[in-house]
Amino acid sequence: ARTTLTPDSARSVITFNRSPDVPFDRSINPYRGCEHGCIYCFARPSHTRLGLSAGLDFETKLFYKENAAALLRAELAKPAYRCAEIVLGANTDAYQPSERKLRISRQILEVLAEADHPVSILTKSSLIERDIDILAPMAKKGLARAFVSVTTLDAKVARTLEPRAAAPQRRLQIIAALTAAGIPVGALAAPLIPVVTDHELERIMQRVREVGALDVNYVLVRLPLEIKDLFIEWLDTHTPLKSAHVMARIQDMREGKAYDSKSGTRLTGTGLFAELLAKRYEIAHRRLCFPGMPNLSSELFRPPRADSAQLALF
């Protein structure tokens, strides 16, 4: 199916959250929908609010905030704005294939760099390397860092699980390239899927450490709303002999359900298998001596100049 791009007439660009499970309170998502096609993506149900499907529509009918940079400039310039880390791409990847042409994420970074505003980027796309020229100077000031998702190291699994995302080996190269440029990089083993990818946890941690990741975290697969049926269809198609086993193990870690949204456990699960997974992560993390990601600074922030040359005269 061909990808269609539709302008999204947003009135604001910074999204605020108060979730106790999320370590940041604001984010920017330049795009709705995602061409990467990851079957497990927790953002898929958001497309149903637009009257579209969480399946192919989410992957092929994308919306982009064409005025994102101008909106951001205006929001940062408000007297009441208080600076804190902004996460770019928290919902869907800010580096869609269409970003090569649209350059919306780059324009956002240009505004943040001008204002000395701290930013973290979540991505699995090699296109982030294009913006090293902006991110490296920001990182020197303690204003930028990145997190790269590494779901699996098995290229065969990745081809069906994340069909249009960067290959596993390419993601390791992204971590290495950003590290070489002086940009702090963390990795996310996310999501971990019982029976399908959870056995790779220690190996993923080992490899990302070798290429320069300063830290790594994991997130258990989440199957809310329409994602459950899409994921079961994927299992039945690509791992039919494991399908029932995978879902049974997920339910063991979700108090008998496909998903439990309870704060404090929704990212890691509960029960015996969740505890074993947490213990494995703790042992490997300690053995590999991850130094940890640096905190970002908000002290350098200065409101950006007005977007209008006329306003700048005053």
PDB file of C-alpha atoms in Angstrom:
ATOM      1  CA  ALA A   1       0.000   0.000   0.000  1.00  0.00           C
ATOM      2  CA  ARG A   2       1.209   3.498  -0.809  1.00  0.00           C
ATOM      3  CA  THR A   3       1.900   5.908   2.033  1.00  0.00           C
ATOM      4  CA  THR A   4      -0.177   9.079   2.126  1.00  0.00           C
ATOM      5  CA  LEU A   5       0.899  12.206   3.993  1.00  0.00           C
ATOM      6  CA  THR A   6      -1.666  14.669   5.343  1.00  0.00           C
ATOM      7  CA  PRO A   7      -0.915  17.947   7.157  1.00  0.00           C
ATOM      8  CA  ASP A   8      -2.017  17.891  10.786  1.00  0.00           C
ATOM      9  CA  SER A   9      -3.388  21.292  11.787  1.00  0.00           C
ATOM     10  CA  ALA A  10      -2.172  21.221  15.382  1.00  0.00           C
ATOM     11  CA  ARG A  11      -2.621  24.231  17.647  1.00  0.00           C
ATOM     12  CA  SER A  12       0.139  23.168  20.031  1.00  0.00           C
ATOM     13  CA  VAL A  13       3.126  20.883  19.705  1.00  0.00           C
ATOM     14  CA  ILE A  14       4.246  20.061  23.255  1.00  0.00           C
ATOM     15  CA  THR A  15       2.259  17.261  24.901  1.00  0.00           C
ATOM     16  CA  PHE A  16       2.325  17.065  28.690  1.00  0.00           C
ATOM     17  CA  ASN A  17       1.757  13.915  30.764  1.00  0.00           C
ATOM     18  CA  ARG A  18       1.475  13.110  34.463  1.00  0.00           C
ATOM     19  CA  SER A  19       2.037   9.353  34.331  1.00  0.00           C
ATOM     20  CA  PRO A  20       4.066   8.057  37.302  1.00  0.00           C
ATOM     21  CA  ASP A  21       5.591   5.391  35.022  1.00  0.00           C
ATOM     22  CA  VAL A  22       7.010   7.894  32.542  1.00  0.00           C
ATOM     23  CA  PRO A  23      10.289   9.612  33.519  1.00  0.00           C
ATOM     24  CA  PHE A  24       9.508  12.837  31.631  1.00  0.00           C
ATOM     25  CA  ASP A  25       6.542  15.202  31.651  1.00  0.00           C
ATOM     26  CA  ARG A  26       6.573  16.572  28.095  1.00  0.00           C
ATOM     27  CA  SER A  27       7.165  15.340  24.575  1.00  0.00           C
ATOM     28  CA  ILE A  28       6.847  16.285  20.914  1.00  0.00           C
ATOM     29  CA  ASN A  29       5.534  13.918  18.253  1.00  0.00           C
ATOM     30  CA  PRO A  30       5.930  15.455  14.790  1.00  0.00           C
ATOM     31  CA  TYR A  31       4.080  12.550  13.122  1.00  0.00           C
ATOM     32  CA  ARG A  32       0.959  10.479  13.699  1.00  0.00           C
ATOM     33  CA  GLY A  33       1.232   6.936  12.404  1.00  0.00           C
ATOM     34  CA  CYS A  34       4.483   5.147  11.650  1.00  0.00           C
ATOM     35  CA  GLU A  35       5.803   3.534   8.486  1.00  0.00           C
ATOM     36  CA  HIS A  36       8.097   1.200  10.416  1.00  0.00           C
ATOM     37  CA  GLY A  37       5.153  -1.170  10.803  1.00  0.00           C
ATOM     38  CA  CYS A  38       6.168  -2.677  14.166  1.00  0.00           C
ATOM     39  CA  ILE A  39       3.307  -5.019  15.003  1.00  0.00           C
ATOM     40  CA  TYR A  40       3.609  -4.431  18.748  1.00  0.00           C
ATOM     41  CA  CYS A  41       3.535  -0.598  18.619  1.00  0.00           C
ATOM     42  CA  PHE A  42       1.568   0.782  21.568  1.00  0.00           C
ATOM     43  CA  ALA A  43       0.674   3.899  19.544  1.00  0.00           C
ATOM     44  CA  ARG A  44      -1.462   2.018  17.013  1.00  0.00           C
ATOM     45  CA  PRO A  45      -4.814   2.570  18.804  1.00  0.00           C
ATOM     46  CA  SER A  46      -4.331   6.335  18.549  1.00  0.00           C
ATOM     47  CA  HIS A  47      -5.218   6.099  14.854  1.00  0.00           C
ATOM     48  CA  THR A  48      -8.715   4.839  15.667  1.00  0.00           C
ATOM     49  CA  ARG A  49      -9.469   8.245  17.182  1.00  0.00           C
ATOM     50  CA  LEU A  50      -9.078   9.613  13.663  1.00  0.00           C
ATOM     51  CA  GLY A  51     -11.587   7.106  12.275  1.00  0.00           C
ATOM     52  CA  LEU A  52      -8.787   4.960  10.824  1.00  0.00           C
ATOM     53  CA  SER A  53      -7.563   1.446  11.550  1.00  0.00           C
ATOM     54  CA  ALA A  54      -4.810   0.517  13.975  1.00  0.00           C
ATOM     55  CA  GLY A  55      -3.481  -1.851  11.315  1.00  0.00           C
ATOM     56  CA  LEU A  56      -2.524  -0.831   7.785  1.00  0.00           C
ATOM     57  CA  ASP A  57      -3.943   2.682   8.130  1.00  0.00           C
ATOM     58  CA  PHE A  58      -1.543   3.352  11.006  1.00  0.00           C
ATOM     59  CA  GLU A  59       1.371   2.267   8.797  1.00  0.00           C
ATOM     60  CA  THR A  60       0.349   3.989   5.574  1.00  0.00           C
ATOM     61  CA  LYS A  61      -1.825   7.037   6.410  1.00  0.00           C
ATOM     62  CA  LEU A  62       0.491   9.430   8.161  1.00  0.00           C
ATOM     63  CA  PHE A  63      -0.167  12.920   9.473  1.00  0.00           C
ATOM     64  CA  TYR A  64       2.556  15.495   9.950  1.00  0.00           C
ATOM     65  CA  LYS A  65       2.671  18.741  11.919  1.00  0.00           C
ATOM     66  CA  GLU A  66       3.962  21.043   9.214  1.00  0.00           C
ATOM     67  CA  ASN A  67       4.024  24.087  11.519  1.00  0.00           C
ATOM     68  CA  ALA A  68       5.639  22.243  14.447  1.00  0.00           C
ATOM     69  CA  ALA A  69       8.754  24.440  14.600  1.00  0.00           C
ATOM     70  CA  ALA A  70       6.743  27.680  14.589  1.00  0.00           C
ATOM     71  CA  LEU A  71       4.385  26.362  17.267  1.00  0.00           C
ATOM     72  CA  LEU A  72       7.331  25.249  19.389  1.00  0.00           C
ATOM     73  CA  ARG A  73       9.016  28.628  19.079  1.00  0.00           C
ATOM     74  CA  ALA A  74       5.825  30.350  20.248  1.00  0.00           C
ATOM     75  CA  GLU A  75       5.315  27.958  23.177  1.00  0.00           C
ATOM     76  CA  LEU A  76       8.899  28.270  24.420  1.00  0.00           C
ATOM     77  CA  ALA A  77       8.666  32.053  24.216  1.00  0.00           C
ATOM     78  CA  LYS A  78       5.665  32.291  26.553  1.00  0.00           C
ATOM     79  CA  PRO A  79       6.559  34.017  29.849  1.00  0.00           C
ATOM     80  CA  ALA A  80       4.925  31.209  31.845  1.00  0.00           C
ATOM     81  CA  TYR A  81       6.962  28.439  30.192  1.00  0.00           C
ATOM     82  CA  ARG A  82       9.294  26.554  32.548  1.00  0.00           C
ATOM     83  CA  CYS A  83      12.108  24.623  30.925  1.00  0.00           C
ATOM     84  CA  ALA A  84      12.460  20.852  31.359  1.00  0.00           C
ATOM     85  CA  GLU A  85      13.628  18.004  29.131  1.00  0.00           C
ATOM     86  CA  ILE A  86      11.520  17.463  26.015  1.00  0.00           C
ATOM     87  CA  VAL A  87      11.400  13.960  24.549  1.00  0.00           C
ATOM     88  CA  LEU A  88      11.208  13.856  20.761  1.00  0.00           C
ATOM     89  CA  GLY A  89       9.390  10.829  19.331  1.00  0.00           C
ATOM     90  CA  ALA A  90       7.876   9.368  22.501  1.00  0.00           C
ATOM     91  CA  ASN A  91       4.756   8.102  20.720  1.00  0.00           C
ATOM     92  CA  THR A  92       5.804   7.459  17.121  1.00  0.00           C
ATOM     93  CA  ASP A  93       9.312   7.735  15.694  1.00  0.00           C
ATOM     94  CA  ALA A  94      10.325  11.305  14.870  1.00  0.00           C
ATOM     95  CA  TYR A  95      12.517   9.949  12.062  1.00  0.00           C
ATOM     96  CA  GLN A  96       9.956   8.595   9.624  1.00  0.00           C
ATOM     97  CA  PRO A  97      11.156   7.916   6.067  1.00  0.00           C
ATOM     98  CA  SER A  98       9.157  11.019   5.112  1.00  0.00           C
ATOM     99  CA  GLU A  99      11.355  13.096   7.431  1.00  0.00           C
ATOM    100  CA  ARG A 100      14.063  12.984   4.764  1.00  0.00           C
ATOM    101  CA  LYS A 101      11.899  15.298   2.682  1.00  0.00           C
ATOM    102  CA  LEU A 102       9.777  17.111   5.263  1.00  0.00           C
ATOM    103  CA  ARG A 103      12.608  17.821   7.764  1.00  0.00           C
ATOM    104  CA  ILE A 104      10.144  18.634  10.553  1.00  0.00           C
ATOM    105  CA  SER A 105      12.156  16.952  13.304  1.00  0.00           C
ATOM    106  CA  ARG A 106      15.275  18.771  12.160  1.00  0.00           C
ATOM    107  CA  GLN A 107      13.464  22.120  12.289  1.00  0.00           C
ATOM    108  CA  ILE A 108      12.324  21.298  15.838  1.00  0.00           C
ATOM    109  CA  LEU A 109      15.908  20.537  16.840  1.00  0.00           C
ATOM    110  CA  GLU A 110      17.052  23.823  15.328  1.00  0.00           C
ATOM    111  CA  VAL A 111      14.607  25.733  17.550  1.00  0.00           C
ATOM    112  CA  LEU A 112      15.661  23.742  20.636  1.00  0.00           C
ATOM    113  CA  ALA A 113      19.339  24.345  19.859  1.00  0.00           C
ATOM    114  CA  GLU A 114      18.755  28.069  19.450  1.00  0.00           C
ATOM    115  CA  ALA A 115      17.012  28.182  22.840  1.00  0.00           C
ATOM    116  CA  ASP A 116      19.563  25.899  24.566  1.00  0.00           C
ATOM    117  CA  HIS A 117      16.673  23.644  25.506  1.00  0.00           C
ATOM    118  CA  PRO A 118      17.377  20.034  26.640  1.00  0.00           C
ATOM    119  CA  VAL A 119      16.090  17.221  24.415  1.00  0.00           C
ATOM    120  CA  SER A 120      16.098  13.426  24.457  1.00  0.00           C
ATOM    121  CA  ILE A 121      15.322  11.465  21.298  1.00  0.00           C
ATOM    122  CA  LEU A 122      13.770   7.997  21.089  1.00  0.00           C
ATOM    123  CA  THR A 123      14.310   6.284  17.738  1.00  0.00           C
ATOM    124  CA  LYS A 124      15.149   3.149  15.829  1.00  0.00           C
ATOM    125  CA  SER A 125      16.002   5.013  12.617  1.00  0.00           C
ATOM    126  CA  SER A 126      19.418   5.695  11.132  1.00  0.00           C
ATOM    127  CA  LEU A 127      18.135   9.079   9.930  1.00  0.00           C
ATOM    128  CA  ILE A 128      19.075  10.522  13.323  1.00  0.00           C
ATOM    129  CA  GLU A 129      22.676  10.463  12.071  1.00  0.00           C
ATOM    130  CA  ARG A 130      21.762  13.260   9.651  1.00  0.00           C
ATOM    131  CA  ASP A 131      21.271  15.586  12.620  1.00  0.00           C
ATOM    132  CA  ILE A 132      24.547  14.892  14.392  1.00  0.00           C
ATOM    133  CA  ASP A 133      25.671  18.362  13.347  1.00  0.00           C
ATOM    134  CA  ILE A 134      22.960  19.811  15.624  1.00  0.00           C
ATOM    135  CA  LEU A 135      22.997  17.194  18.378  1.00  0.00           C
ATOM    136  CA  ALA A 136      26.768  17.025  18.957  1.00  0.00           C
ATOM    137  CA  PRO A 137      27.163  20.738  19.900  1.00  0.00           C
ATOM    138  CA  MET A 138      24.062  20.454  22.091  1.00  0.00           C
ATOM    139  CA  ALA A 139      25.491  17.378  23.797  1.00  0.00           C
ATOM    140  CA  LYS A 140      28.674  19.298  24.656  1.00  0.00           C
ATOM    141  CA  LYS A 141      26.481  21.700  26.626  1.00  0.00           C
ATOM    142  CA  GLY A 142      24.623  18.872  28.351  1.00  0.00           C
ATOM    143  CA  LEU A 143      21.499  19.481  26.279  1.00  0.00           C
ATOM    144  CA  ALA A 144      21.052  16.352  24.136  1.00  0.00           C
ATOM    145  CA  ARG A 145      20.994  12.586  24.429  1.00  0.00           C
ATOM    146  CA  ALA A 146      19.434   9.698  22.495  1.00  0.00           C
ATOM    147  CA  PHE A 147      17.885   6.313  23.150  1.00  0.00           C
ATOM    148  CA  VAL A 148      17.929   3.635  20.452  1.00  0.00           C
ATOM    149  CA  SER A 149      15.476   0.739  20.530  1.00  0.00           C
ATOM    150  CA  VAL A 150      16.989  -2.706  19.929  1.00  0.00           C
ATOM    151  CA  THR A 151      14.146  -5.227  20.028  1.00  0.00           C
ATOM    152  CA  THR A 152      16.025  -8.244  18.685  1.00  0.00           C
ATOM    153  CA  LEU A 153      19.394  -9.143  17.203  1.00  0.00           C
ATOM    154  CA  ASP A 154      17.808 -11.758  14.937  1.00  0.00           C
ATOM    155  CA  ALA A 155      17.427 -10.227  11.474  1.00  0.00           C
ATOM    156  CA  LYS A 156      14.903 -12.891  10.444  1.00  0.00           C
ATOM    157  CA  VAL A 157      12.615 -12.080  13.367  1.00  0.00           C
ATOM    158  CA  ALA A 158      13.052  -8.328  12.813  1.00  0.00           C
ATOM    159  CA  ARG A 159      11.955  -8.581   9.160  1.00  0.00           C
ATOM    160  CA  THR A 160       8.427  -9.587  10.175  1.00  0.00           C
ATOM    161  CA  LEU A 161       8.215  -7.997  13.632  1.00  0.00           C
ATOM    162  CA  GLU A 162       9.471  -4.567  12.487  1.00  0.00           C
ATOM    163  CA  PRO A 163       9.287  -4.869   8.698  1.00  0.00           C
ATOM    164  CA  ARG A 164      10.327  -1.351   7.656  1.00  0.00           C
ATOM    165  CA  ALA A 165      12.551  -0.337  10.562  1.00  0.00           C
ATOM    166  CA  ALA A 166      16.348  -0.362  10.533  1.00  0.00           C
ATOM    167  CA  ALA A 167      17.882  -3.834  10.777  1.00  0.00           C
ATOM    168  CA  PRO A 168      19.328  -4.897  14.161  1.00  0.00           C
ATOM    169  CA  GLN A 169      22.954  -4.539  13.054  1.00  0.00           C
ATOM    170  CA  ARG A 170      22.206  -1.079  11.675  1.00  0.00           C
ATOM    171  CA  ARG A 171      20.853   0.023  15.048  1.00  0.00           C
ATOM    172  CA  LEU A 172      24.084  -1.010  16.717  1.00  0.00           C
ATOM    173  CA  GLN A 173      25.874   1.149  14.145  1.00  0.00           C
ATOM    174  CA  ILE A 174      23.615   4.083  15.075  1.00  0.00           C
ATOM    175  CA  ILE A 175      24.655   3.755  18.720  1.00  0.00           C
ATOM    176  CA  ALA A 176      28.311   3.614  17.707  1.00  0.00           C
ATOM    177  CA  ALA A 177      28.010   6.654  15.397  1.00  0.00           C
ATOM    178  CA  LEU A 178      26.278   8.833  17.990  1.00  0.00           C
ATOM    179  CA  THR A 179      28.753   7.768  20.663  1.00  0.00           C
ATOM    180  CA  ALA A 180      31.684   8.636  18.399  1.00  0.00           C
ATOM    181  CA  ALA A 181      30.159  12.106  17.933  1.00  0.00           C
ATOM    182  CA  GLY A 182      30.052  12.668  21.684  1.00  0.00           C
ATOM    183  CA  ILE A 183      26.282  12.237  22.040  1.00  0.00           C
ATOM    184  CA  PRO A 184      25.261  10.159  25.096  1.00  0.00           C
ATOM    185  CA  VAL A 185      23.306   7.107  23.963  1.00  0.00           C
ATOM    186  CA  GLY A 186      21.191   4.657  25.891  1.00  0.00           C
ATOM    187  CA  ALA A 187      19.517   1.536  24.536  1.00  0.00           C
ATOM    188  CA  LEU A 188      16.040   0.137  25.031  1.00  0.00           C
ATOM    189  CA  ALA A 189      15.468  -3.606  24.823  1.00  0.00           C
ATOM    190  CA  ALA A 190      11.866  -2.898  24.019  1.00  0.00           C
ATOM    191  CA  PRO A 191       9.577  -4.553  23.880  1.00  0.00           C
ATOM    192  CA  LEU A 192      10.693  -7.872  25.283  1.00  0.00           C
ATOM    193  CA  ILE A 193       8.313 -10.548  24.022  1.00  0.00           C
ATOM    194  CA  PRO A 194       8.112 -13.753  26.072  1.00  0.00           C
ATOM    195  CA  VAL A 195       9.256 -16.849  24.158  1.00  0.00           C
ATOM    196  CA  VAL A 196       9.975 -14.736  21.027  1.00  0.00           C
ATOM    197  CA  THR A 197      12.743 -12.306  22.102  1.00  0.00           C
ATOM    198  CA  ASP A 198      13.095 -12.443  25.899  1.00  0.00           C
ATOM    199  CA  HIS A 199      15.884 -15.027  25.643  1.00  0.00           C
ATOM    200  CA  GLU A 200      17.990 -12.358  23.880  1.00  0.00           C
ATOM    201  CA  LEU A 201      18.004  -9.898  26.793  1.00  0.00           C
ATOM    202  CA  GLU A 202      21.559 -10.535  27.997  1.00  0.00           C
ATOM    203  CA  ARG A 203      22.935 -10.694  24.466  1.00  0.00           C
ATOM    204  CA  ILE A 204      21.276  -7.386  23.529  1.00  0.00           C
ATOM    205  CA  MET A 205      22.702  -5.797  26.667  1.00  0.00           C
ATOM    206  CA  GLN A 206      26.168  -7.141  25.846  1.00  0.00           C
ATOM    207  CA  ARG A 207      26.141  -5.881  22.257  1.00  0.00           C
ATOM    208  CA  VAL A 208      24.841  -2.373  23.003  1.00  0.00           C
ATOM    209  CA  ARG A 209      27.452  -2.027  25.737  1.00  0.00           C
ATOM    210  CA  GLU A 210      30.188  -3.026  23.277  1.00  0.00           C
ATOM    211  CA  VAL A 211      29.194  -0.292  20.806  1.00  0.00           C
ATOM    212  CA  GLY A 212      29.011   2.476  23.385  1.00  0.00           C
ATOM    213  CA  ALA A 213      25.590   2.555  25.076  1.00  0.00           C
ATOM    214  CA  LEU A 214      25.875   4.147  28.520  1.00  0.00           C
ATOM    215  CA  ASP A 215      22.794   2.402  29.856  1.00  0.00           C
ATOM    216  CA  VAL A 216      20.009   0.018  28.845  1.00  0.00           C
ATOM    217  CA  ASN A 217      16.467  -0.609  30.023  1.00  0.00           C
ATOM    218  CA  TYR A 218      13.773  -3.052  29.009  1.00  0.00           C
ATOM    219  CA  VAL A 219       9.994  -2.874  28.623  1.00  0.00           C
ATOM    220  CA  LEU A 220       7.658  -5.871  28.548  1.00  0.00           C
ATOM    221  CA  VAL A 221       5.409  -6.059  25.476  1.00  0.00           C
ATOM    222  CA  ARG A 222       2.088  -4.262  25.949  1.00  0.00           C
ATOM    223  CA  LEU A 223      -1.089  -5.330  24.134  1.00  0.00           C
ATOM    224  CA  PRO A 224      -3.872  -2.824  24.873  1.00  0.00           C
ATOM    225  CA  LEU A 225      -7.008  -2.440  22.772  1.00  0.00           C
ATOM    226  CA  GLU A 226      -6.620  -3.335  19.070  1.00  0.00           C
ATOM    227  CA  ILE A 227      -2.968  -4.340  19.430  1.00  0.00           C
ATOM    228  CA  LYS A 228      -3.908  -7.664  21.050  1.00  0.00           C
ATOM    229  CA  ASP A 229      -5.730  -9.013  17.972  1.00  0.00           C
ATOM    230  CA  LEU A 230      -3.091  -7.677  15.584  1.00  0.00           C
ATOM    231  CA  PHE A 231      -0.338  -9.303  17.617  1.00  0.00           C
ATOM    232  CA  ILE A 232      -2.139 -12.656  17.853  1.00  0.00           C
ATOM    233  CA  GLU A 233      -2.586 -12.576  14.077  1.00  0.00           C
ATOM    234  CA  TRP A 234       1.156 -11.971  13.712  1.00  0.00           C
ATOM    235  CA  LEU A 235       1.912 -14.885  16.045  1.00  0.00           C
ATOM    236  CA  ASP A 236      -0.439 -17.228  14.172  1.00  0.00           C
ATOM    237  CA  THR A 237       1.177 -16.240  10.874  1.00  0.00           C
ATOM    238  CA  HIS A 238       4.866 -16.216  11.774  1.00  0.00           C
ATOM    239  CA  THR A 239       5.213 -18.436  14.864  1.00  0.00           C
ATOM    240  CA  PRO A 240       2.104 -20.663  14.783  1.00  0.00           C
ATOM    241  CA  LEU A 241       3.581 -23.386  16.980  1.00  0.00           C
ATOM    242  CA  LYS A 242       4.444 -20.848  19.682  1.00  0.00           C
ATOM    243  CA  SER A 243       1.359 -18.648  19.509  1.00  0.00           C
ATOM    244  CA  ALA A 244      -0.598 -20.160  22.412  1.00  0.00           C
ATOM    245  CA  HIS A 245       2.568 -20.429  24.521  1.00  0.00           C
ATOM    246  CA  VAL A 246       3.456 -16.759  23.963  1.00  0.00           C
ATOM    247  CA  MET A 247       0.004 -15.519  24.929  1.00  0.00           C
ATOM    248  CA  ALA A 248      -0.128 -17.787  27.976  1.00  0.00           C
ATOM    249  CA  ARG A 249       3.217 -16.439  29.177  1.00  0.00           C
ATOM    250  CA  ILE A 250       2.105 -12.832  28.592  1.00  0.00           C
ATOM    251  CA  GLN A 251      -1.060 -13.479  30.610  1.00  0.00           C
ATOM    252  CA  ASP A 252       1.076 -15.003  33.391  1.00  0.00           C
ATOM    253  CA  MET A 253       2.898 -11.663  33.561  1.00  0.00           C
ATOM    254  CA  ARG A 254      -0.259  -9.530  33.262  1.00  0.00           C
ATOM    255  CA  GLU A 255      -2.407 -11.002  36.047  1.00  0.00           C
ATOM    256  CA  GLY A 256      -4.295 -13.257  33.642  1.00  0.00           C
ATOM    257  CA  LYS A 257      -4.927 -10.601  30.984  1.00  0.00           C
ATOM    258  CA  ALA A 258      -3.265  -9.605  27.718  1.00  0.00           C
ATOM    259  CA  TYR A 259      -2.541  -6.186  29.231  1.00  0.00           C
ATOM    260  CA  ASP A 260      -2.735  -4.568  32.637  1.00  0.00           C
ATOM    261  CA  SER A 261      -2.426  -0.776  32.703  1.00  0.00           C
ATOM    262  CA  LYS A 262      -1.755  -0.586  36.428  1.00  0.00           C
ATOM    263  CA  SER A 263       0.866   2.052  37.244  1.00  0.00           C
ATOM    264  CA  GLY A 264       4.122   0.660  38.568  1.00  0.00           C
ATOM    265  CA  THR A 265       3.892  -2.684  36.774  1.00  0.00           C
ATOM    266  CA  ARG A 266       2.600  -1.979  33.276  1.00  0.00           C
ATOM    267  CA  LEU A 267       6.138  -1.692  31.879  1.00  0.00           C
ATOM    268  CA  THR A 268       7.603  -4.759  33.603  1.00  0.00           C
ATOM    269  CA  GLY A 269       4.708  -7.072  34.481  1.00  0.00           C
ATOM    270  CA  THR A 270       4.067  -9.094  37.633  1.00  0.00           C
ATOM    271  CA  GLY A 271       4.424 -12.670  38.824  1.00  0.00           C
ATOM    272  CA  LEU A 272       7.172 -15.269  38.738  1.00  0.00           C
ATOM    273  CA  PHE A 273       8.259 -14.826  35.112  1.00  0.00           C
ATOM    274  CA  ALA A 274       8.373 -11.027  35.474  1.00  0.00           C
ATOM    275  CA  GLU A 275      10.496 -11.398  38.602  1.00  0.00           C
ATOM    276  CA  LEU A 276      12.907 -13.757  36.809  1.00  0.00           C
ATOM    277  CA  LEU A 277      13.196 -11.290  33.923  1.00  0.00           C
ATOM    278  CA  ALA A 278      13.945  -8.431  36.315  1.00  0.00           C
ATOM    279  CA  LYS A 279      16.580 -10.522  38.075  1.00  0.00           C
ATOM    280  CA  ARG A 280      18.255 -11.457  34.802  1.00  0.00           C
ATOM    281  CA  TYR A 281      18.363  -7.787  33.820  1.00  0.00           C
ATOM    282  CA  GLU A 282      19.793  -6.762  37.195  1.00  0.00           C
ATOM    283  CA  ILE A 283      22.574  -9.376  37.082  1.00  0.00           C
ATOM    284  CA  ALA A 284      23.562  -8.552  33.478  1.00  0.00           C
ATOM    285  CA  HIS A 285      23.434  -4.811  34.118  1.00  0.00           C
ATOM    286  CA  ARG A 286      25.755  -5.150  37.080  1.00  0.00           C
ATOM    287  CA  ARG A 287      28.144  -7.484  35.225  1.00  0.00           C
ATOM    288  CA  LEU A 288      28.437  -5.169  32.213  1.00  0.00           C
ATOM    289  CA  CYS A 289      29.105  -2.082  34.373  1.00  0.00           C
ATOM    290  CA  PHE A 290      26.908   0.400  32.533  1.00  0.00           C
ATOM    291  CA  PRO A 291      27.986   3.885  33.709  1.00  0.00           C
ATOM    292  CA  GLY A 292      24.514   5.392  33.321  1.00  0.00           C
ATOM    293  CA  MET A 293      23.125   8.214  31.206  1.00  0.00           C
ATOM    294  CA  PRO A 294      23.891  11.819  32.151  1.00  0.00           C
ATOM    295  CA  ASN A 295      21.115  14.143  33.219  1.00  0.00           C
ATOM    296  CA  LEU A 296      20.348  17.084  30.966  1.00  0.00           C
ATOM    297  CA  SER A 297      20.664  20.711  32.002  1.00  0.00           C
ATOM    298  CA  SER A 298      17.865  23.296  31.962  1.00  0.00           C
ATOM    299  CA  GLU A 299      20.021  26.127  33.283  1.00  0.00           C
ATOM    300  CA  LEU A 300      21.116  27.433  29.883  1.00  0.00           C
ATOM    301  CA  PHE A 301      17.597  27.900  28.517  1.00  0.00           C
ATOM    302  CA  ARG A 302      16.712  31.243  26.976  1.00  0.00           C
ATOM    303  CA  PRO A 303      13.420  31.869  25.175  1.00  0.00           C
ATOM    304  CA  PRO A 304      13.882  31.807  21.401  1.00  0.00           C
ATOM    305  CA  ARG A 305      13.618  34.987  19.394  1.00  0.00           C
ATOM    306  CA  ALA A 306      10.289  35.836  17.817  1.00  0.00           C
ATOM    307  CA  ASP A 307       9.629  34.177  14.470  1.00  0.00           C
ATOM    308  CA  SER A 308       8.652  37.459  12.865  1.00  0.00           C
ATOM    309  CA  ALA A 309      11.310  39.939  11.780  1.00  0.00           C
ATOM    310  CA  GLN A 310       8.885  42.735  12.599  1.00  0.00           C
ATOM    311  CA  LEU A 311       8.391  41.524  16.175  1.00  0.00           C
ATOM    312  CA  ALA A 312      12.146  41.249  16.588  1.00  0.00           C
ATOM    313  CA  LEU A 313      12.393  45.049  16.264  1.00  0.00           C
ATOM    314  CA  PHE A 314      10.597  45.403  19.578  1.00  0.00           C
TER     315      PHE A 314
END
